[in-house]
Amino acid sequence: PKATITFLPPDGPPLPSLSLSGGEAFHTDDPRITAGSGAPGPPNLVTSSRAYAATLKKDLGNTTLRLVLVRVANSEETANIDPDTGLQQYVGPSVNHALTATAKHFFTGGSIEASFSRADARNRITGQPVPEAPRLIWDVAGHFDRLPLGLRALGEFEYVGRKPLGDGFTGVPVREVRGALLRSFHEGRASVGASFLLPGGYTGQTLETLALPSETEPFERIVGVPTKPYATLTLTYNFGSPASHR
């Protein structure tokens, strides 16, 4: 269940609109899994989550400004993934607060959008940070439809800041640059596209206790998978009348 109420500004001073929403989610186990007879039974409640959000939105000409404040309270938190078994680890009830500011500007032939998100996730009993939950995200993205030679382009830069991993360890930031170019031919019947990713950092950052071949004793350390760059080329041809592909 979720409810939303929106207050629209009256005619006169340039005030933003305000939306308030609240909802609750229920997470259950698989109802096909039961103990004993093996016959399907009613699902058991595993955890519940309550979310509240407040959104301010204002249009200034060709620019849209948005400010969102979110609070999510979970009765249980299983955010961590065990690096050896792949199983979720219980870390207790949590409360998450997030603030996101977004500005999107439209212009002839495209748009550009920038967003800033700041969050804090903590155990509701101990007050300690929830491991592996992102704390800071910057993002800038744009699309351009009227480039020379009939090209269209997409571009994005994303920065995910340091986040605690538990036991006093902090992960490294992650940076990603994405881009794409597209050129259509024969009234949209054919197109050629190229895209790329230039990353920096590690994905799946977590903690693991292990010993390298040159070490005699295992100890806890940060592990992760290094991100790799890639590029792709796509050729598309549509059969049928050109009007059906516009």
PDB file of C-alpha atoms in Angstrom:
ATOM      1  CA  PRO A   1       0.000   0.000   0.000  1.00  0.00           C
ATOM      2  CA  LYS A   2       1.138   3.515  -0.878  1.00  0.00           C
ATOM      3  CA  ALA A   3      -0.480   6.953  -0.746  1.00  0.00           C
ATOM      4  CA  THR A   4       0.645  10.238  -2.297  1.00  0.00           C
ATOM      5  CA  ILE A   5      -0.696  13.772  -1.884  1.00  0.00           C
ATOM      6  CA  THR A   6       0.487  16.677  -4.039  1.00  0.00           C
ATOM      7  CA  PHE A   7       0.125  20.395  -3.295  1.00  0.00           C
ATOM      8  CA  LEU A   8       0.210  22.565  -6.418  1.00  0.00           C
ATOM      9  CA  PRO A   9       1.236  26.234  -6.067  1.00  0.00           C
ATOM     10  CA  PRO A  10      -1.483  28.851  -6.612  1.00  0.00           C
ATOM     11  CA  ASP A  11      -1.267  31.494  -9.299  1.00  0.00           C
ATOM     12  CA  GLY A  12       1.042  34.269  -8.210  1.00  0.00           C
ATOM     13  CA  PRO A  13       4.486  33.840  -6.620  1.00  0.00           C
ATOM     14  CA  PRO A  14       6.677  31.243  -8.364  1.00  0.00           C
ATOM     15  CA  LEU A  15       6.485  28.506  -5.713  1.00  0.00           C
ATOM     16  CA  PRO A  16       7.440  24.838  -6.205  1.00  0.00           C
ATOM     17  CA  SER A  17       4.986  21.962  -5.994  1.00  0.00           C
ATOM     18  CA  LEU A  18       5.180  19.630  -2.987  1.00  0.00           C
ATOM     19  CA  SER A  19       4.437  15.899  -2.971  1.00  0.00           C
ATOM     20  CA  LEU A  20       4.285  13.766   0.169  1.00  0.00           C
ATOM     21  CA  SER A  21       4.086   9.983  -0.016  1.00  0.00           C
ATOM     22  CA  GLY A  22       4.226   7.014   2.298  1.00  0.00           C
ATOM     23  CA  GLY A  23       4.031   3.287   1.797  1.00  0.00           C
ATOM     24  CA  GLU A  24       4.766  -0.097   3.287  1.00  0.00           C
ATOM     25  CA  ALA A  25       6.216  -3.235   1.726  1.00  0.00           C
ATOM     26  CA  PHE A  26       6.123  -6.806   3.021  1.00  0.00           C
ATOM     27  CA  HIS A  27       8.826  -9.311   2.146  1.00  0.00           C
ATOM     28  CA  THR A  28       7.920 -12.982   2.618  1.00  0.00           C
ATOM     29  CA  ASP A  29       9.674 -16.291   2.140  1.00  0.00           C
ATOM     30  CA  ASP A  30       8.880 -18.612  -0.755  1.00  0.00           C
ATOM     31  CA  PRO A  31       5.399 -20.119  -0.056  1.00  0.00           C
ATOM     32  CA  ARG A  32       6.450 -23.305  -1.880  1.00  0.00           C
ATOM     33  CA  ILE A  33       8.998 -24.041   0.838  1.00  0.00           C
ATOM     34  CA  THR A  34       7.529 -25.581   4.014  1.00  0.00           C
ATOM     35  CA  ALA A  35       8.796 -27.868   6.722  1.00  0.00           C
ATOM     36  CA  GLY A  36       7.323 -31.315   7.240  1.00  0.00           C
ATOM     37  CA  SER A  37       4.738 -32.435   4.705  1.00  0.00           C
ATOM     38  CA  GLY A  38       6.250 -30.520   1.806  1.00  0.00           C
ATOM     39  CA  ALA A  39       2.830 -29.194   0.781  1.00  0.00           C
ATOM     40  CA  PRO A  40       2.688 -25.464  -0.065  1.00  0.00           C
ATOM     41  CA  GLY A  41       1.538 -23.334   2.822  1.00  0.00           C
ATOM     42  CA  PRO A  42       0.916 -19.653   3.575  1.00  0.00           C
ATOM     43  CA  PRO A  43       4.011 -17.441   3.221  1.00  0.00           C
ATOM     44  CA  ASN A  44       5.713 -16.340   6.413  1.00  0.00           C
ATOM     45  CA  LEU A  45       6.513 -12.678   6.917  1.00  0.00           C
ATOM     46  CA  VAL A  46      10.281 -12.218   6.744  1.00  0.00           C
ATOM     47  CA  THR A  47      10.618  -8.443   6.975  1.00  0.00           C
ATOM     48  CA  SER A  48       8.632  -5.270   6.498  1.00  0.00           C
ATOM     49  CA  SER A  49       9.713  -1.888   5.157  1.00  0.00           C
ATOM     50  CA  ARG A  50       8.169   1.569   5.515  1.00  0.00           C
ATOM     51  CA  ALA A  51       9.129   4.399   3.174  1.00  0.00           C
ATOM     52  CA  TYR A  52       8.307   8.111   3.306  1.00  0.00           C
ATOM     53  CA  ALA A  53       9.276  10.725   0.730  1.00  0.00           C
ATOM     54  CA  ALA A  54       8.915  14.470   0.220  1.00  0.00           C
ATOM     55  CA  THR A  55       9.479  15.974  -3.234  1.00  0.00           C
ATOM     56  CA  LEU A  56       9.834  19.614  -4.221  1.00  0.00           C
ATOM     57  CA  LYS A  57       9.627  20.345  -7.955  1.00  0.00           C
ATOM     58  CA  LYS A  58       9.933  23.608  -9.846  1.00  0.00           C
ATOM     59  CA  ASP A  59       9.991  24.409 -13.579  1.00  0.00           C
ATOM     60  CA  LEU A  60      12.009  27.474 -14.580  1.00  0.00           C
ATOM     61  CA  GLY A  61      11.639  27.908 -18.311  1.00  0.00           C
ATOM     62  CA  ASN A  62      13.436  24.966 -19.924  1.00  0.00           C
ATOM     63  CA  THR A  63      14.930  23.799 -16.633  1.00  0.00           C
ATOM     64  CA  THR A  64      13.337  21.450 -14.101  1.00  0.00           C
ATOM     65  CA  LEU A  65      14.588  21.426 -10.506  1.00  0.00           C
ATOM     66  CA  ARG A  66      13.741  18.583  -8.132  1.00  0.00           C
ATOM     67  CA  LEU A  67      14.625  17.931  -4.483  1.00  0.00           C
ATOM     68  CA  VAL A  68      13.699  14.568  -2.919  1.00  0.00           C
ATOM     69  CA  LEU A  69      14.045  13.551   0.732  1.00  0.00           C
ATOM     70  CA  VAL A  70      13.479   9.857   1.524  1.00  0.00           C
ATOM     71  CA  ARG A  71      13.338   7.826   4.734  1.00  0.00           C
ATOM     72  CA  VAL A  72      13.163   4.029   4.620  1.00  0.00           C
ATOM     73  CA  ALA A  73      12.946   1.882   7.765  1.00  0.00           C
ATOM     74  CA  ASN A  74      13.491  -1.888   7.472  1.00  0.00           C
ATOM     75  CA  SER A  75      12.653  -4.367  10.217  1.00  0.00           C
ATOM     76  CA  GLU A  76      15.618  -6.451   9.018  1.00  0.00           C
ATOM     77  CA  GLU A  77      18.588  -5.800   6.740  1.00  0.00           C
ATOM     78  CA  THR A  78      20.401  -8.417   4.645  1.00  0.00           C
ATOM     79  CA  ALA A  79      22.489  -6.106   2.487  1.00  0.00           C
ATOM     80  CA  ASN A  80      25.817  -7.938   2.813  1.00  0.00           C
ATOM     81  CA  ILE A  81      26.671 -10.894   0.581  1.00  0.00           C
ATOM     82  CA  ASP A  82      29.090 -13.487   1.922  1.00  0.00           C
ATOM     83  CA  PRO A  83      32.023 -13.626  -0.546  1.00  0.00           C
ATOM     84  CA  ASP A  84      32.571 -17.367   0.033  1.00  0.00           C
ATOM     85  CA  THR A  85      29.018 -18.754   0.025  1.00  0.00           C
ATOM     86  CA  GLY A  86      27.083 -16.018  -1.783  1.00  0.00           C
ATOM     87  CA  LEU A  87      24.475 -16.017   1.019  1.00  0.00           C
ATOM     88  CA  GLN A  88      22.958 -12.883   2.496  1.00  0.00           C
ATOM     89  CA  GLN A  89      24.146 -11.867   5.939  1.00  0.00           C
ATOM     90  CA  TYR A  90      21.741 -10.531   8.551  1.00  0.00           C
ATOM     91  CA  VAL A  91      22.878  -7.150   9.880  1.00  0.00           C
ATOM     92  CA  GLY A  92      19.810  -6.135  11.919  1.00  0.00           C
ATOM     93  CA  PRO A  93      17.061  -3.536  11.434  1.00  0.00           C
ATOM     94  CA  SER A  94      18.084  -0.414   9.557  1.00  0.00           C
ATOM     95  CA  VAL A  95      16.977   3.091   8.738  1.00  0.00           C
ATOM     96  CA  ASN A  96      18.086   4.824   5.554  1.00  0.00           C
ATOM     97  CA  HIS A  97      17.943   8.563   4.820  1.00  0.00           C
ATOM     98  CA  ALA A  98      18.656   9.969   1.365  1.00  0.00           C
ATOM     99  CA  LEU A  99      18.602  13.433  -0.185  1.00  0.00           C
ATOM    100  CA  THR A 100      18.722  13.835  -3.969  1.00  0.00           C
ATOM    101  CA  ALA A 101      18.925  17.118  -5.881  1.00  0.00           C
ATOM    102  CA  THR A 102      18.394  17.058  -9.645  1.00  0.00           C
ATOM    103  CA  ALA A 103      18.515  19.742 -12.344  1.00  0.00           C
ATOM    104  CA  LYS A 104      17.520  18.962 -15.946  1.00  0.00           C
ATOM    105  CA  HIS A 105      17.790  21.482 -18.757  1.00  0.00           C
ATOM    106  CA  PHE A 106      16.190  21.069 -22.177  1.00  0.00           C
ATOM    107  CA  PHE A 107      17.560  22.837 -25.245  1.00  0.00           C
ATOM    108  CA  THR A 108      17.111  22.579 -28.984  1.00  0.00           C
ATOM    109  CA  GLY A 109      18.242  19.122 -29.954  1.00  0.00           C
ATOM    110  CA  GLY A 110      18.880  17.606 -26.550  1.00  0.00           C
ATOM    111  CA  SER A 111      19.057  17.891 -22.795  1.00  0.00           C
ATOM    112  CA  ILE A 112      21.528  17.657 -19.918  1.00  0.00           C
ATOM    113  CA  GLU A 113      20.826  16.465 -16.388  1.00  0.00           C
ATOM    114  CA  ALA A 114      22.901  16.612 -13.211  1.00  0.00           C
ATOM    115  CA  SER A 115      22.086  14.929  -9.908  1.00  0.00           C
ATOM    116  CA  PHE A 116      23.630  14.758  -6.452  1.00  0.00           C
ATOM    117  CA  SER A 117      22.619  12.120  -3.893  1.00  0.00           C
ATOM    118  CA  ARG A 118      23.690  11.895  -0.293  1.00  0.00           C
ATOM    119  CA  ALA A 119      22.575   9.002   1.918  1.00  0.00           C
ATOM    120  CA  ASP A 120      23.078   7.519   5.357  1.00  0.00           C
ATOM    121  CA  ALA A 121      22.155   3.938   6.334  1.00  0.00           C
ATOM    122  CA  ARG A 122      22.443   2.837   9.966  1.00  0.00           C
ATOM    123  CA  ASN A 123      21.528  -0.023  12.250  1.00  0.00           C
ATOM    124  CA  ARG A 124      18.522   1.081  14.275  1.00  0.00           C
ATOM    125  CA  ILE A 125      19.748  -0.721  17.409  1.00  0.00           C
ATOM    126  CA  THR A 126      23.475   0.034  17.507  1.00  0.00           C
ATOM    127  CA  GLY A 127      23.527   3.204  15.384  1.00  0.00           C
ATOM    128  CA  GLN A 128      26.473   1.822  13.393  1.00  0.00           C
ATOM    129  CA  PRO A 129      26.653   2.331   9.595  1.00  0.00           C
ATOM    130  CA  VAL A 130      25.202  -0.439   7.437  1.00  0.00           C
ATOM    131  CA  PRO A 131      28.146  -1.968   5.526  1.00  0.00           C
ATOM    132  CA  GLU A 132      28.342  -1.668   1.738  1.00  0.00           C
ATOM    133  CA  ALA A 133      25.520   0.883   1.452  1.00  0.00           C
ATOM    134  CA  PRO A 134      26.437   3.784  -0.926  1.00  0.00           C
ATOM    135  CA  ARG A 135      26.788   7.199   0.717  1.00  0.00           C
ATOM    136  CA  LEU A 136      27.463   9.598  -2.162  1.00  0.00           C
ATOM    137  CA  ILE A 137      26.588   9.555  -5.874  1.00  0.00           C
ATOM    138  CA  TRP A 138      27.270  12.250  -8.491  1.00  0.00           C
ATOM    139  CA  ASP A 139      25.827  11.848 -11.962  1.00  0.00           C
ATOM    140  CA  VAL A 140      25.827  14.006 -15.110  1.00  0.00           C
ATOM    141  CA  ALA A 141      24.129  12.783 -18.298  1.00  0.00           C
ATOM    142  CA  GLY A 142      23.108  14.353 -21.589  1.00  0.00           C
ATOM    143  CA  HIS A 143      21.793  13.509 -25.029  1.00  0.00           C
ATOM    144  CA  PHE A 144      22.379  15.480 -28.220  1.00  0.00           C
ATOM    145  CA  ASP A 145      20.275  14.827 -31.329  1.00  0.00           C
ATOM    146  CA  ARG A 146      21.544  17.467 -33.782  1.00  0.00           C
ATOM    147  CA  LEU A 147      25.250  16.898 -34.190  1.00  0.00           C
ATOM    148  CA  PRO A 148      27.099  17.316 -37.510  1.00  0.00           C
ATOM    149  CA  LEU A 149      26.825  14.488 -40.069  1.00  0.00           C
ATOM    150  CA  GLY A 150      23.438  13.508 -38.664  1.00  0.00           C
ATOM    151  CA  LEU A 151      24.912  11.977 -35.507  1.00  0.00           C
ATOM    152  CA  ARG A 152      23.145  11.542 -32.175  1.00  0.00           C
ATOM    153  CA  ALA A 153      25.112  11.157 -28.958  1.00  0.00           C
ATOM    154  CA  LEU A 154      24.626  10.091 -25.366  1.00  0.00           C
ATOM    155  CA  GLY A 155      27.094  10.718 -22.556  1.00  0.00           C
ATOM    156  CA  GLU A 156      27.213  10.116 -18.804  1.00  0.00           C
ATOM    157  CA  PHE A 157      29.665  10.471 -15.923  1.00  0.00           C
ATOM    158  CA  GLU A 158      28.921   8.776 -12.604  1.00  0.00           C
ATOM    159  CA  TYR A 159      30.878   8.913  -9.351  1.00  0.00           C
ATOM    160  CA  VAL A 160      30.074   6.659  -6.401  1.00  0.00           C
ATOM    161  CA  GLY A 161      31.960   7.785  -3.317  1.00  0.00           C
ATOM    162  CA  ARG A 162      33.622   5.800  -0.575  1.00  0.00           C
ATOM    163  CA  LYS A 163      31.368   3.567   1.502  1.00  0.00           C
ATOM    164  CA  PRO A 164      32.018   1.684   4.762  1.00  0.00           C
ATOM    165  CA  LEU A 165      32.531  -2.066   4.406  1.00  0.00           C
ATOM    166  CA  GLY A 166      32.472  -2.926   8.110  1.00  0.00           C
ATOM    167  CA  ASP A 167      35.112  -3.537  10.783  1.00  0.00           C
ATOM    168  CA  GLY A 168      36.611  -0.092  10.144  1.00  0.00           C
ATOM    169  CA  PHE A 169      37.307  -0.707   6.438  1.00  0.00           C
ATOM    170  CA  THR A 170      36.250   1.785   3.732  1.00  0.00           C
ATOM    171  CA  GLY A 171      35.939   0.995   0.031  1.00  0.00           C
ATOM    172  CA  VAL A 172      37.463   2.973  -2.818  1.00  0.00           C
ATOM    173  CA  PRO A 173      35.398   5.315  -5.034  1.00  0.00           C
ATOM    174  CA  VAL A 174      34.044   4.098  -8.358  1.00  0.00           C
ATOM    175  CA  ARG A 175      34.043   6.267 -11.497  1.00  0.00           C
ATOM    176  CA  GLU A 176      32.377   5.472 -14.814  1.00  0.00           C
ATOM    177  CA  VAL A 177      32.240   7.355 -18.115  1.00  0.00           C
ATOM    178  CA  ARG A 178      29.713   6.078 -20.653  1.00  0.00           C
ATOM    179  CA  GLY A 179      29.105   7.276 -24.191  1.00  0.00           C
ATOM    180  CA  ALA A 180      27.325   6.321 -27.385  1.00  0.00           C
ATOM    181  CA  LEU A 181      27.024   7.583 -30.974  1.00  0.00           C
ATOM    182  CA  LEU A 182      24.235   6.696 -33.409  1.00  0.00           C
ATOM    183  CA  ARG A 183      23.754   7.446 -37.096  1.00  0.00           C
ATOM    184  CA  SER A 184      20.596   6.559 -39.033  1.00  0.00           C
ATOM    185  CA  PHE A 185      20.348   5.956 -42.774  1.00  0.00           C
ATOM    186  CA  HIS A 186      17.590   5.532 -45.367  1.00  0.00           C
ATOM    187  CA  GLU A 187      14.893   7.325 -43.330  1.00  0.00           C
ATOM    188  CA  GLY A 188      15.518   5.235 -40.251  1.00  0.00           C
ATOM    189  CA  ARG A 189      15.614   1.872 -42.003  1.00  0.00           C
ATOM    190  CA  ALA A 190      19.282   1.282 -41.054  1.00  0.00           C
ATOM    191  CA  SER A 191      21.523   2.579 -38.278  1.00  0.00           C
ATOM    192  CA  VAL A 192      25.083   2.286 -37.035  1.00  0.00           C
ATOM    193  CA  GLY A 193      25.906   2.751 -33.363  1.00  0.00           C
ATOM    194  CA  ALA A 194      28.962   2.643 -31.135  1.00  0.00           C
ATOM    195  CA  SER A 195      29.139   2.722 -27.344  1.00  0.00           C
ATOM    196  CA  PHE A 196      31.882   2.558 -24.742  1.00  0.00           C
ATOM    197  CA  LEU A 197      32.523   2.381 -21.007  1.00  0.00           C
ATOM    198  CA  LEU A 198      35.594   3.792 -19.260  1.00  0.00           C
ATOM    199  CA  PRO A 199      35.441   2.672 -15.606  1.00  0.00           C
ATOM    200  CA  GLY A 200      37.693   3.113 -12.630  1.00  0.00           C
ATOM    201  CA  GLY A 201      37.560   1.228  -9.345  1.00  0.00           C
ATOM    202  CA  TYR A 202      36.133  -2.096  -8.226  1.00  0.00           C
ATOM    203  CA  THR A 203      32.705  -3.675  -8.228  1.00  0.00           C
ATOM    204  CA  GLY A 204      31.418  -5.985  -5.499  1.00  0.00           C
ATOM    205  CA  GLN A 205      33.688  -4.502  -2.842  1.00  0.00           C
ATOM    206  CA  THR A 206      33.422  -6.492   0.385  1.00  0.00           C
ATOM    207  CA  LEU A 207      35.551  -8.010   3.161  1.00  0.00           C
ATOM    208  CA  GLU A 208      37.081 -11.461   3.144  1.00  0.00           C
ATOM    209  CA  THR A 209      39.516 -13.279   5.406  1.00  0.00           C
ATOM    210  CA  LEU A 210      42.156 -15.026   3.304  1.00  0.00           C
ATOM    211  CA  ALA A 211      45.867 -15.609   2.875  1.00  0.00           C
ATOM    212  CA  LEU A 212      47.780 -14.977  -0.333  1.00  0.00           C
ATOM    213  CA  PRO A 213      50.277 -17.610  -1.561  1.00  0.00           C
ATOM    214  CA  SER A 214      53.127 -15.600  -0.030  1.00  0.00           C
ATOM    215  CA  GLU A 215      51.425 -15.327   3.387  1.00  0.00           C
ATOM    216  CA  THR A 216      51.284 -17.870   6.198  1.00  0.00           C
ATOM    217  CA  GLU A 217      48.266 -16.511   8.097  1.00  0.00           C
ATOM    218  CA  PRO A 218      44.946 -15.264   6.701  1.00  0.00           C
ATOM    219  CA  PHE A 219      43.668 -11.861   7.714  1.00  0.00           C
ATOM    220  CA  GLU A 220      40.690  -9.675   6.846  1.00  0.00           C
ATOM    221  CA  ARG A 221      41.072  -7.416   3.823  1.00  0.00           C
ATOM    222  CA  ILE A 222      39.085  -5.591   1.142  1.00  0.00           C
ATOM    223  CA  VAL A 223      38.387  -7.606  -2.001  1.00  0.00           C
ATOM    224  CA  GLY A 224      36.633  -6.655  -5.233  1.00  0.00           C
ATOM    225  CA  VAL A 225      36.502  -7.222  -8.965  1.00  0.00           C
ATOM    226  CA  PRO A 226      38.317  -4.551 -11.026  1.00  0.00           C
ATOM    227  CA  THR A 227      36.073  -2.923 -13.609  1.00  0.00           C
ATOM    228  CA  LYS A 228      37.195  -3.123 -17.235  1.00  0.00           C
ATOM    229  CA  PRO A 229      36.608  -0.800 -20.221  1.00  0.00           C
ATOM    230  CA  TYR A 230      34.807  -1.999 -23.311  1.00  0.00           C
ATOM    231  CA  ALA A 231      33.482  -0.748 -26.642  1.00  0.00           C
ATOM    232  CA  THR A 232      30.716  -2.126 -28.870  1.00  0.00           C
ATOM    233  CA  LEU A 233      29.618  -1.595 -32.466  1.00  0.00           C
ATOM    234  CA  THR A 234      26.015  -2.208 -33.522  1.00  0.00           C
ATOM    235  CA  LEU A 235      24.585  -2.480 -37.037  1.00  0.00           C
ATOM    236  CA  THR A 236      20.792  -2.472 -37.356  1.00  0.00           C
ATOM    237  CA  TYR A 237      18.582  -2.933 -40.397  1.00  0.00           C
ATOM    238  CA  ASN A 238      14.774  -2.818 -40.245  1.00  0.00           C
ATOM    239  CA  PHE A 239      12.700  -4.641 -42.835  1.00  0.00           C
ATOM    240  CA  GLY A 240       9.429  -3.077 -43.944  1.00  0.00           C
ATOM    241  CA  SER A 241       8.351   0.434 -44.857  1.00  0.00           C
ATOM    242  CA  PRO A 242      10.474   3.309 -43.497  1.00  0.00           C
ATOM    243  CA  ALA A 243       7.391   4.983 -41.985  1.00  0.00           C
ATOM    244  CA  SER A 244       6.965   2.108 -39.530  1.00  0.00           C
ATOM    245  CA  HIS A 245      10.394   2.832 -37.970  1.00  0.00           C
ATOM    246  CA  ARG A 246      10.080   6.524 -37.294  1.00  0.00           C
TER     247      ARG A 246
END
